[in-house]
C-alpha atoms as a PDB file:
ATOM      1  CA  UNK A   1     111.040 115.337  95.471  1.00  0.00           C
ATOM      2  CA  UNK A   2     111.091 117.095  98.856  1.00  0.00           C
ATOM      3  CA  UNK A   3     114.210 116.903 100.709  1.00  0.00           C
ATOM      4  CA  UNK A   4     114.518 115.146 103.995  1.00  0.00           C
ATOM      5  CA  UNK A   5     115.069 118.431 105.722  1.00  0.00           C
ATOM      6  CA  UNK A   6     112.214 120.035 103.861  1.00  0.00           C
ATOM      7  CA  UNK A   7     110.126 117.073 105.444  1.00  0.00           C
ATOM      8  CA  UNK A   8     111.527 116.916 108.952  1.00  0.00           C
ATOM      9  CA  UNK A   9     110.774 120.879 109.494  1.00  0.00           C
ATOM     10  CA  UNK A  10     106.918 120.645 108.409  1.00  0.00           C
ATOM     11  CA  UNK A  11     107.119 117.191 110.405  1.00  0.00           C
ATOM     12  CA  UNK A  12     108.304 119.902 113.319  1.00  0.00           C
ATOM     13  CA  UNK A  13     105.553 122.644 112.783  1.00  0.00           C
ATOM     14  CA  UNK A  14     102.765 120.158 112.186  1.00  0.00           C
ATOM     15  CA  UNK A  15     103.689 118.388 115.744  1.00  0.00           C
ATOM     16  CA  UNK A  16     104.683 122.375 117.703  1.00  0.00           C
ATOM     17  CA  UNK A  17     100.287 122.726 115.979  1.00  0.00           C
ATOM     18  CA  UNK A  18      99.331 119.646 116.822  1.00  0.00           C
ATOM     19  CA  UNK A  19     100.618 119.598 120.736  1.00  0.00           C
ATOM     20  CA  UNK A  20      99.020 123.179 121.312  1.00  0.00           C
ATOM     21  CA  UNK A  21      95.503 121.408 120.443  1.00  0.00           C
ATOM     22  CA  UNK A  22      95.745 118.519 122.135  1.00  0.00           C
ATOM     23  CA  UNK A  23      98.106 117.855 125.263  1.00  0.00           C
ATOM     24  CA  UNK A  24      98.791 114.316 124.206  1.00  0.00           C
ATOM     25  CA  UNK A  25     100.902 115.205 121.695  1.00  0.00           C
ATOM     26  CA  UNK A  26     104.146 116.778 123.412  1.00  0.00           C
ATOM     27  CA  UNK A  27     107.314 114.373 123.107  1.00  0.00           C
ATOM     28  CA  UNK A  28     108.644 113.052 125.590  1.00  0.00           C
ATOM     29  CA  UNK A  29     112.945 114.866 126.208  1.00  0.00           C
ATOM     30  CA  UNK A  30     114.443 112.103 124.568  1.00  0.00           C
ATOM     31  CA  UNK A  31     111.883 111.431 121.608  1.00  0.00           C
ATOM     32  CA  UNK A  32     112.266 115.470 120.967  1.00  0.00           C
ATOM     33  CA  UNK A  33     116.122 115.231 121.383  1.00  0.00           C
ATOM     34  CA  UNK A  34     116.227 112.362 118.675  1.00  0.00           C
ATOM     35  CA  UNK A  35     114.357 114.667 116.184  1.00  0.00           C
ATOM     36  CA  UNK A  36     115.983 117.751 116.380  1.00  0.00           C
ATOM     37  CA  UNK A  37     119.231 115.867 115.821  1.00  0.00           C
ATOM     38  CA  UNK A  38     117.866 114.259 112.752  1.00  0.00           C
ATOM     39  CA  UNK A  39     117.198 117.586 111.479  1.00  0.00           C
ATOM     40  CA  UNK A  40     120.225 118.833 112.214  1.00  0.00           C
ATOM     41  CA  UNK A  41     121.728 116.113 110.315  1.00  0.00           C
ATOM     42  CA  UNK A  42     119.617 117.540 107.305  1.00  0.00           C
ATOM     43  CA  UNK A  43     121.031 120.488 107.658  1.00  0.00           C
ATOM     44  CA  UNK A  44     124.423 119.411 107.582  1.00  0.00           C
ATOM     45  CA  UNK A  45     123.565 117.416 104.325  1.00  0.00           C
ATOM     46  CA  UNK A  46     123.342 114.009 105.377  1.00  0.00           C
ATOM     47  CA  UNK A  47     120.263 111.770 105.515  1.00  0.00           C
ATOM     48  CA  UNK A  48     119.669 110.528 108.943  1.00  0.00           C
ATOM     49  CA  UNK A  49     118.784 106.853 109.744  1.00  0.00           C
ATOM     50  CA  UNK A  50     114.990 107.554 111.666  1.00  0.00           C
ATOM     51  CA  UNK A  51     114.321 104.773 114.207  1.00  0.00           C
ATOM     52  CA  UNK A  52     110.857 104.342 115.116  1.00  0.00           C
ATOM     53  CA  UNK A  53     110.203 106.303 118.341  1.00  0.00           C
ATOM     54  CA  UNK A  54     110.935 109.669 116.009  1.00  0.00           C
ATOM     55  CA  UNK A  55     109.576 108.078 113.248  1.00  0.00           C
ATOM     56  CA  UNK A  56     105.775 107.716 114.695  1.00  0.00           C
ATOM     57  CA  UNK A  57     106.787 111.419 116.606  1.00  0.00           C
ATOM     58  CA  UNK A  58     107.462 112.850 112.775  1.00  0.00           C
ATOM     59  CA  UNK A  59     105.084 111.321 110.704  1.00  0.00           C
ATOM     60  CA  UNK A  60     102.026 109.255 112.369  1.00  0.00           C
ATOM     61  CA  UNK A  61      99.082 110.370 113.169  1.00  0.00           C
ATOM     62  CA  UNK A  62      96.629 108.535 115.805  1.00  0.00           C
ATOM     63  CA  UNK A  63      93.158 109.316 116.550  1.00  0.00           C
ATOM     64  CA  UNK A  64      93.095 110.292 120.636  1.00  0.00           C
ATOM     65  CA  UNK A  65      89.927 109.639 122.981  1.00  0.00           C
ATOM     66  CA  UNK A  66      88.760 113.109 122.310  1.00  0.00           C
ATOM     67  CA  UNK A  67      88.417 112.750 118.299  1.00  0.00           C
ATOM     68  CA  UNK A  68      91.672 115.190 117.581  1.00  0.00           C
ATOM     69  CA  UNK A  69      94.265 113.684 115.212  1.00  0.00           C
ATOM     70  CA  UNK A  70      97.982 113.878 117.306  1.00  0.00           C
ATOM     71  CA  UNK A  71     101.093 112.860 116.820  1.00  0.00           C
ATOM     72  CA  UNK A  72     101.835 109.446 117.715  1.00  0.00           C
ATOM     73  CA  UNK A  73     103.861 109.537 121.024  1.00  0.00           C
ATOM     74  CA  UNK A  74     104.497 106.000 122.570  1.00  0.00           C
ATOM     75  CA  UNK A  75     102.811 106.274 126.306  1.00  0.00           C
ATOM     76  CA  UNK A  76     104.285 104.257 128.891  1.00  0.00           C
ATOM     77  CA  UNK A  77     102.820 100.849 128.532  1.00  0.00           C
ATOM     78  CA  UNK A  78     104.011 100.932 124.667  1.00  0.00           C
ATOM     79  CA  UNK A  79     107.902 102.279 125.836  1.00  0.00           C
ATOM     80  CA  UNK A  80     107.858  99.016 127.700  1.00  0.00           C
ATOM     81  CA  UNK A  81     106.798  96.956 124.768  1.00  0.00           C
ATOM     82  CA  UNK A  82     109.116  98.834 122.364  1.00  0.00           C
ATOM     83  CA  UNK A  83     111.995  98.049 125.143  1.00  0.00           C
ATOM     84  CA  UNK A  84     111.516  94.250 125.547  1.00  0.00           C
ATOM     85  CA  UNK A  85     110.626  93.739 121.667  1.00  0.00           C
ATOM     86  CA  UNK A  86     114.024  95.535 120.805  1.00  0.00           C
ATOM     87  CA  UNK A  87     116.067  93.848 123.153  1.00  0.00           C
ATOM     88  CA  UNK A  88     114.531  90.553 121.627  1.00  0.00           C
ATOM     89  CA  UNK A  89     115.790  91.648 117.989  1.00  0.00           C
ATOM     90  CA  UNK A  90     119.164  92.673 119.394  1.00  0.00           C
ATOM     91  CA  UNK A  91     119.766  89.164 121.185  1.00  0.00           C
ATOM     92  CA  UNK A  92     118.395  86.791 118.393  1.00  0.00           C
ATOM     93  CA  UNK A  93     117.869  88.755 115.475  1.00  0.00           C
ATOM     94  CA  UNK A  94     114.359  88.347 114.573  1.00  0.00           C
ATOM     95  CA  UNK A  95     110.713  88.733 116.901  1.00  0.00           C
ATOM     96  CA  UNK A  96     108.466  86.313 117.979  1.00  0.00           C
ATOM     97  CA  UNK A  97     106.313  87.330 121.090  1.00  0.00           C
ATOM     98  CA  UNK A  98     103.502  86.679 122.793  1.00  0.00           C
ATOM     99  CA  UNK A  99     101.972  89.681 124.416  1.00  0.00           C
ATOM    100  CA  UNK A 100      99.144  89.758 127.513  1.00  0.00           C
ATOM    101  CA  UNK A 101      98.065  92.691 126.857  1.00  0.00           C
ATOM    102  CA  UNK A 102      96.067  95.095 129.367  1.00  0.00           C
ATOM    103  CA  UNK A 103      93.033  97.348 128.006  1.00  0.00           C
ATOM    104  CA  UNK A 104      93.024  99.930 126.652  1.00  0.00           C
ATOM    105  CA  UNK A 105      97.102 100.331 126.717  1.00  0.00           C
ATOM    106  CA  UNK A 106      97.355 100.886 122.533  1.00  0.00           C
ATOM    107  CA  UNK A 107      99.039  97.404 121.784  1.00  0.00           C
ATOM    108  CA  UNK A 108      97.840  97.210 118.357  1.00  0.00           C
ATOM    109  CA  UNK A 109      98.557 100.448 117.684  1.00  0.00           C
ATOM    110  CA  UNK A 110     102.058 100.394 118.546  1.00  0.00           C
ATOM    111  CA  UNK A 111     102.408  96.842 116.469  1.00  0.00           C
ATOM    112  CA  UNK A 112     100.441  98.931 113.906  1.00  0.00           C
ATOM    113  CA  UNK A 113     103.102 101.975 113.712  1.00  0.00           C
ATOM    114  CA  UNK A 114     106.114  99.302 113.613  1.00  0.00           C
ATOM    115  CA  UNK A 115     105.512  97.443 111.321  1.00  0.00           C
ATOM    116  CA  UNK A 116     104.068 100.457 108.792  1.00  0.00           C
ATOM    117  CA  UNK A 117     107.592 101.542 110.005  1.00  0.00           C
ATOM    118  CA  UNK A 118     109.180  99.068 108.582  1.00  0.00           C
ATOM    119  CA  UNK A 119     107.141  98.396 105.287  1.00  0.00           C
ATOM    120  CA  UNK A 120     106.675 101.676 104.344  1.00  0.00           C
ATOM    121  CA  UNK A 121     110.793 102.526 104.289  1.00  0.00           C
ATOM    122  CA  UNK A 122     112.306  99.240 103.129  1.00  0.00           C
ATOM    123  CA  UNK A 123     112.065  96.848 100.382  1.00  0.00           C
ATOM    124  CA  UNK A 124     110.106  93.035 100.344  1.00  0.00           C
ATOM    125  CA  UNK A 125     108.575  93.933 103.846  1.00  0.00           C
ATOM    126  CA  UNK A 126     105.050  92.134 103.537  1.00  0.00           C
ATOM    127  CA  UNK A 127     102.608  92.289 106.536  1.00  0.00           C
ATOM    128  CA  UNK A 128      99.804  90.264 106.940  1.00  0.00           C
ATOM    129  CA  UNK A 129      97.488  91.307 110.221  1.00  0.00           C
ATOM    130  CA  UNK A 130      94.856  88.648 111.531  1.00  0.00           C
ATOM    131  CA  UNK A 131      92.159  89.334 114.456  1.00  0.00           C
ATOM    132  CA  UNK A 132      89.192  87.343 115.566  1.00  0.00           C
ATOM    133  CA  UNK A 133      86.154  89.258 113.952  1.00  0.00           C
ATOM    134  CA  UNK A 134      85.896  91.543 110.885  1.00  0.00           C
ATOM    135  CA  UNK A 135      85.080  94.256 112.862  1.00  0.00           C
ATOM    136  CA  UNK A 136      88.459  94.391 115.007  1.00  0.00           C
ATOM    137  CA  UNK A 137      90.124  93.652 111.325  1.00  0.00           C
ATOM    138  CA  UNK A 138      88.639  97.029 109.952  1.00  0.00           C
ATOM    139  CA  UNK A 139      89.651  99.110 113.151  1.00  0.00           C
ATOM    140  CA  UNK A 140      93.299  97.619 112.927  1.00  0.00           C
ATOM    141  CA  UNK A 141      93.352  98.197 108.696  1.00  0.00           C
ATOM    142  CA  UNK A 142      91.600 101.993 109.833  1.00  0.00           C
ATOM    143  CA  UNK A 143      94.862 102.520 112.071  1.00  0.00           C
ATOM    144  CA  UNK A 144      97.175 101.735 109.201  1.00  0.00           C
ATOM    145  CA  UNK A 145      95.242 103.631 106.511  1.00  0.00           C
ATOM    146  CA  UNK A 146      95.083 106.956 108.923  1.00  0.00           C
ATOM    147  CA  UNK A 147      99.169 106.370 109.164  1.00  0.00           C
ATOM    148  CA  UNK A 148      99.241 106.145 105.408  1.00  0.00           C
ATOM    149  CA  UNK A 149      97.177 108.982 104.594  1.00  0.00           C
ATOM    150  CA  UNK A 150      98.694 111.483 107.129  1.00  0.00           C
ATOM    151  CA  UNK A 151     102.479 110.138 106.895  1.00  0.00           C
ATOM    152  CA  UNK A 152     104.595 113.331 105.042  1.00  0.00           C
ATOM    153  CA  UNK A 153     107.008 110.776 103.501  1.00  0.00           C
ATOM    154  CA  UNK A 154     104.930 107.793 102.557  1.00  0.00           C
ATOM    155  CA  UNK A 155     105.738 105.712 100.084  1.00  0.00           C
ATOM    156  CA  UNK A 156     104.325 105.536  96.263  1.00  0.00           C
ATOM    157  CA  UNK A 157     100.846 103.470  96.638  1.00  0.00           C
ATOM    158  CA  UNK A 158      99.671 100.546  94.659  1.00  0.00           C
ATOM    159  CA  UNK A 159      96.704  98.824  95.314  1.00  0.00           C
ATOM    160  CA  UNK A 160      94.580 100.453  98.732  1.00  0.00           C
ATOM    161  CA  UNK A 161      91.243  98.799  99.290  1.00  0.00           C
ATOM    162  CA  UNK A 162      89.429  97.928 102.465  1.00  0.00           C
ATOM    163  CA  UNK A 163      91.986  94.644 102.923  1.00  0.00           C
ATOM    164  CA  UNK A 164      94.744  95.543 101.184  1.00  0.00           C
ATOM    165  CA  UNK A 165      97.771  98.042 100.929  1.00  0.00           C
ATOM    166  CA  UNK A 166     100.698  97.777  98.816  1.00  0.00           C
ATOM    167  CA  UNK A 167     103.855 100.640  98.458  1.00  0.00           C
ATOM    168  CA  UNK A 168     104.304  99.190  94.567  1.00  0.00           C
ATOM    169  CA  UNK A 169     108.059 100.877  94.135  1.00  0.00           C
ATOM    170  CA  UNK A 170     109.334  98.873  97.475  1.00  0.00           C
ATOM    171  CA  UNK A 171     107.291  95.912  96.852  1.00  0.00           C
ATOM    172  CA  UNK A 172     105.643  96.088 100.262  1.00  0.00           C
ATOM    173  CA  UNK A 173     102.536  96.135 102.492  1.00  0.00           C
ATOM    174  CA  UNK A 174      99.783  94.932 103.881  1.00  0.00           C
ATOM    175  CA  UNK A 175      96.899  92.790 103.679  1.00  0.00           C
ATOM    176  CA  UNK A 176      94.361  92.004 106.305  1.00  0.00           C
ATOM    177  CA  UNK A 177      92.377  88.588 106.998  1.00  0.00           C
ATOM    178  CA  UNK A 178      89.529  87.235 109.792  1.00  0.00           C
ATOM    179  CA  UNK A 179      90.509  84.191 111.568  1.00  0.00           C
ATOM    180  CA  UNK A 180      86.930  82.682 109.864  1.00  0.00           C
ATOM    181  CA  UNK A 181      88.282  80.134 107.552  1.00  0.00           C
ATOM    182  CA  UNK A 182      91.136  77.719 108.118  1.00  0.00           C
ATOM    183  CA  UNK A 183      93.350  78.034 105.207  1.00  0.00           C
ATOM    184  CA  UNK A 184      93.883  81.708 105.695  1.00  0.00           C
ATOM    185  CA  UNK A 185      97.251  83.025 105.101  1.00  0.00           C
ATOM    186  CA  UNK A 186      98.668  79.515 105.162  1.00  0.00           C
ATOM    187  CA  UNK A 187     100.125  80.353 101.035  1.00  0.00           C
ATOM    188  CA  UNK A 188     101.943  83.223 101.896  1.00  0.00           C
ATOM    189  CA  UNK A 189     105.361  84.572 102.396  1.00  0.00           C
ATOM    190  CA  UNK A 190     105.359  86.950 104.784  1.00  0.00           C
ATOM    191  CA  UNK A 191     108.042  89.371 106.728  1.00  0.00           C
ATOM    192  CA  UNK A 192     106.046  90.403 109.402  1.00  0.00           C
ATOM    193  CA  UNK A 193     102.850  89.358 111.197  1.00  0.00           C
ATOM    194  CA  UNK A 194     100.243  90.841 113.389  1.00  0.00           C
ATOM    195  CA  UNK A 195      97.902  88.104 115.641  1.00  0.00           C
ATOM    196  CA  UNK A 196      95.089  89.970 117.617  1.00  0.00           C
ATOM    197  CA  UNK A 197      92.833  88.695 120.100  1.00  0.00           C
ATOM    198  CA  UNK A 198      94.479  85.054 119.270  1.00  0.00           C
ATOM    199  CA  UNK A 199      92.277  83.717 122.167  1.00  0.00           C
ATOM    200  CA  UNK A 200      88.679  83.976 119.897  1.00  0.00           C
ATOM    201  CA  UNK A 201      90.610  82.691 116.756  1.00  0.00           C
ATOM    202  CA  UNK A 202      88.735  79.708 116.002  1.00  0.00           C
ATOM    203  CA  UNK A 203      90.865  77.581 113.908  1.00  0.00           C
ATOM    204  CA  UNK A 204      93.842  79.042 116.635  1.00  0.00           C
ATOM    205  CA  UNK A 205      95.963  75.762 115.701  1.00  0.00           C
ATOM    206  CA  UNK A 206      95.281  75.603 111.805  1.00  0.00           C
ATOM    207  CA  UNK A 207      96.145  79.370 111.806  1.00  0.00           C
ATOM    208  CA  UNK A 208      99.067  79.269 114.085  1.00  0.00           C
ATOM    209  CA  UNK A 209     100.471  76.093 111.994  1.00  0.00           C
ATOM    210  CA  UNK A 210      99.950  78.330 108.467  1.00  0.00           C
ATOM    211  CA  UNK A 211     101.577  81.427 109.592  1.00  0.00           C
ATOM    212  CA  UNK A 212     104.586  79.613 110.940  1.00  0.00           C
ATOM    213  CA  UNK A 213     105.250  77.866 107.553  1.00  0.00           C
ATOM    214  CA  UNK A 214     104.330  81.605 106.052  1.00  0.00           C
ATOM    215  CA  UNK A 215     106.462  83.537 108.027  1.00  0.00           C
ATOM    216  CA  UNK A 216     110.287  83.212 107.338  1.00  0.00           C
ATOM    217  CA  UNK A 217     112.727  81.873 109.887  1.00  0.00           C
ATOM    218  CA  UNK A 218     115.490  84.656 109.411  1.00  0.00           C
ATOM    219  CA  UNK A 219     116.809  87.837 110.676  1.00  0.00           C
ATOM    220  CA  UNK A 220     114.947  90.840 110.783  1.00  0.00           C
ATOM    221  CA  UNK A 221     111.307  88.469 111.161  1.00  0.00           C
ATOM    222  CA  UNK A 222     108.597  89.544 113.316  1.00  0.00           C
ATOM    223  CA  UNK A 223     105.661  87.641 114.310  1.00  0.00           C
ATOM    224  CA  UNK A 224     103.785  89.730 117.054  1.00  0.00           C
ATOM    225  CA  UNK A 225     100.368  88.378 118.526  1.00  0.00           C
ATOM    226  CA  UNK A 226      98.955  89.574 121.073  1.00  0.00           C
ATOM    227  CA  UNK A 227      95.618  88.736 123.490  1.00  0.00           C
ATOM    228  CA  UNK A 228      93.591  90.478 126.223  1.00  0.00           C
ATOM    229  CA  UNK A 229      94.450  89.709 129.723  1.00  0.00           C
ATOM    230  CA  UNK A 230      90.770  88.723 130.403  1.00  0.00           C
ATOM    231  CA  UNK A 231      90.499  86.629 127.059  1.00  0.00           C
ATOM    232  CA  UNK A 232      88.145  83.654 127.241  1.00  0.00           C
ATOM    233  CA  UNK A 233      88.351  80.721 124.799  1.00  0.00           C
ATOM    234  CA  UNK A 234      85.376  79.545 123.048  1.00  0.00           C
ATOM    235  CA  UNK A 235      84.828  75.977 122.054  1.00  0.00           C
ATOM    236  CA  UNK A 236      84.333  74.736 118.391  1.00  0.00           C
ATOM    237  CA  UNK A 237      81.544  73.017 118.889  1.00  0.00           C
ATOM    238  CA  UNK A 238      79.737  75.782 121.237  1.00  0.00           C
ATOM    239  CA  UNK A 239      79.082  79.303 122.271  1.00  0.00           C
ATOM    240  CA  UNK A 240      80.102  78.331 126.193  1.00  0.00           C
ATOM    241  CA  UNK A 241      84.010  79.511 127.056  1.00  0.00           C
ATOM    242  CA  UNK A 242      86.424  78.481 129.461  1.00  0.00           C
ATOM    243  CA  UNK A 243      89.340  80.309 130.935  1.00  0.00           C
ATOM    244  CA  UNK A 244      92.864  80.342 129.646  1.00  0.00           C
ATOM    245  CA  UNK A 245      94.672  77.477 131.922  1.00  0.00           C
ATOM    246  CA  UNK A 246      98.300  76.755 132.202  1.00  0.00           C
ATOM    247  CA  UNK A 247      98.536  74.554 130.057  1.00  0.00           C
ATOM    248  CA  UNK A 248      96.956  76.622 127.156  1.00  0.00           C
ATOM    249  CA  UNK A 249      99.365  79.110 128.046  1.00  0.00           C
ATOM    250  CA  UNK A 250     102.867  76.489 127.835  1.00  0.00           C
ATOM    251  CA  UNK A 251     101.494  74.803 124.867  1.00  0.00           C
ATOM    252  CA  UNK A 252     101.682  78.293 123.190  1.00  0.00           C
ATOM    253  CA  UNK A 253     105.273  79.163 124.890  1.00  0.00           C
ATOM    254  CA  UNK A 254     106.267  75.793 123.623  1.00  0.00           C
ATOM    255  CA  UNK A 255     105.262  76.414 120.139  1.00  0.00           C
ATOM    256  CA  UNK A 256     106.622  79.763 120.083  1.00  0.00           C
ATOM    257  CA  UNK A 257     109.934  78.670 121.124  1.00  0.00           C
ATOM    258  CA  UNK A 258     110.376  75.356 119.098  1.00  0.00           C
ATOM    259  CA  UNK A 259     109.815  77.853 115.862  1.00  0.00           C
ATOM    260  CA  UNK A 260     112.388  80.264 117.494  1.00  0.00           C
ATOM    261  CA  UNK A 261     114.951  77.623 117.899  1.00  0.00           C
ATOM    262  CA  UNK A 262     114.356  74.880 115.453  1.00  0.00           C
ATOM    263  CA  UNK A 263     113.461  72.320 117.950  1.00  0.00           C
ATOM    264  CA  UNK A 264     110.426  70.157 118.134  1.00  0.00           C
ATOM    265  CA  UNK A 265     107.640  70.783 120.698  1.00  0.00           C
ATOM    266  CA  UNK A 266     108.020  67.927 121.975  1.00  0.00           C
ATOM    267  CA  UNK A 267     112.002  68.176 122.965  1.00  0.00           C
ATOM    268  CA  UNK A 268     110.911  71.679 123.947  1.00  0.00           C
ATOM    269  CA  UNK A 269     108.295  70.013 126.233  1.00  0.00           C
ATOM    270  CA  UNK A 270     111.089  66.801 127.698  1.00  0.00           C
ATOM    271  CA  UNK A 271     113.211  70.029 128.722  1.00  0.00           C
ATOM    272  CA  UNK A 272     110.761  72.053 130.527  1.00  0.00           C
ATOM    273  CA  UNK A 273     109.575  69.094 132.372  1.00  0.00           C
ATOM    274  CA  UNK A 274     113.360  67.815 133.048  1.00  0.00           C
ATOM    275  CA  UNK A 275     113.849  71.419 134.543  1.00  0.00           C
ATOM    276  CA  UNK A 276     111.334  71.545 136.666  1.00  0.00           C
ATOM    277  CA  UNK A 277     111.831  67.908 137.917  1.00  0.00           C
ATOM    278  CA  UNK A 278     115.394  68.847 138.740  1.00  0.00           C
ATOM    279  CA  UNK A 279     114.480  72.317 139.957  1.00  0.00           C
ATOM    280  CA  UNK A 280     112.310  70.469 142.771  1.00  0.00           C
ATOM    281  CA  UNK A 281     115.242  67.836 143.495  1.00  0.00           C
ATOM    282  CA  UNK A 282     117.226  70.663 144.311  1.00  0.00           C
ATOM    283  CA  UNK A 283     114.689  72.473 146.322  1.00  0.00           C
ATOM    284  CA  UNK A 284     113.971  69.019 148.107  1.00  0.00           C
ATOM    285  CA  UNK A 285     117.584  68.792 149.169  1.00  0.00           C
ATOM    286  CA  UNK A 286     117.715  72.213 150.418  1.00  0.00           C
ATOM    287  CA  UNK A 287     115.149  71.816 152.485  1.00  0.00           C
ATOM    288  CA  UNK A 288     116.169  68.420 153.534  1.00  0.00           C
ATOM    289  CA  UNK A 289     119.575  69.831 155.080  1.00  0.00           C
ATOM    290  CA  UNK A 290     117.787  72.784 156.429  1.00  0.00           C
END
């Protein structure tokens, strides 16, 4: 078996190639600071603990607009994401977020990298990704197999189909479903979970009530889903949409945090509203004295 050094030096002359080709692939200082001193670690003889800014730097590969396979180094809207998701981990211990996403920004891909991140180098990590169409499901499960298949310390593979991925040694990975059917992914245990385009899911509630049963409420969790700032819903019963509204966006906020802390919606709902009521008491009486 290589040695980590071994790997983090080809890891080094494969990105020094890669970032000649294409000028999306130079690291930003502090990404390139944080894997030189991992290799210098490896040179000392110890085995460094990789966090996931080097790791994607090292060892993923994305396609970029022009066709060229680079090095996968977070741009700016994806720093910010990183930021506010690790902050949330820090503070609570697990993720659950809900992301607006712009277009075009590489939200999936940086949920993509994480959490082949985290299956790919630790035990019982099980992933399950869900979009709207099958489509978007095979671009996502195309960003994860191109990660795989370029990644210079991947894991030992099990099964690898078109919607499914398992490392068999950790007993990790992926699988992959279409938000088509109601019962999907409601029997599962999973560790982490990937919601795109959650605005054209259409069985949203069904799905939303199976993956919070599915996914674990303890540390180290992640449930990630994320929608297009323009998203418009369509109806059940027909192919007209209507915009998201306010209260489409709190119901989700509500359910998101009566999973988060153990509280039902609806005492999550009587304390919103008894906020707000208060909030414009107060702002009544200031005004009042004014």
């Amino acid at each position: 078996m290589r040695s980590d050094l071994a790997l983090l030096e080809e890891a080094q002359r494969r990105m020094g190639m890669l970032a000649r080709e294409d000028s999306a692939a130079s690291l930003s200082p502090d990404v390139a600071g944080k894997v030189e001193a991992a290799t210098q670690i490896c040179r000392n003889g110890g085995r460094p603990e990789i966090d996931y800014l080097v790791f994607a730097a090292q060892h993923l590969r994305i396609r970029t607009k022009s066709g060229a396979i680079a090095p996968f180094v977070l741009n700016r809207a994806q720093r910010f994401i990183h930021e506010k998701l690790e902050a949330q981990s820090n503070d609570i211990g697990k993720v659950r977020a809900l992301i607006l996403k712009g277009r075009q920004q590489g939200c999936s891909t940086y949920i993509a990298g994480r959490f082949y991140h985290r299956s790919s180098r630790n035990r019982g990590q099980r992933v399950f990704i869900l979009t709207h169409e099958e489509q978007a499901t095979q671009n996502l499960f195309e960003i994860v197999s191109r990660f795989h298949e370029h990644c210079l310390v991947r894991p030992s593979t099990g099964t690898d189909n078109a919607r499914e991925l398992t490392f068999d040694r950790l007993d990790s990975g992926y699988r992959v479903g279409t938000a088509g059917t109601r019962g999907i992914g409601r029997s599962s245990t999973l560790q982490l979970f990937h919601g795109s385009e959650v605005a054209f899911w259409r069985f949203a509630e069904t799905h939303l009530a199976g993956i919070l049963q599915a996914v674990a409420d303890r540390p180290g969790t992640e449930m990630i889903m994320e929608l297009d700032a323009s998203a418009r819903f369509k109806t059940n019963n027909s192919l007209a949409t209507k915009p998201i509204t306010i209260t489409t966006i709190l119901g989700g906020i509500i359910g998101i945090l009566a999973h988060v802390f153990g509280i039902s919606p609806n005492v999550i709902a009587i304390i919103l509203v008894g906020t707000v009521i208060l909030a414009a008491f107060v702002y009544a009486v200031v005004r009042i004295r004014r």
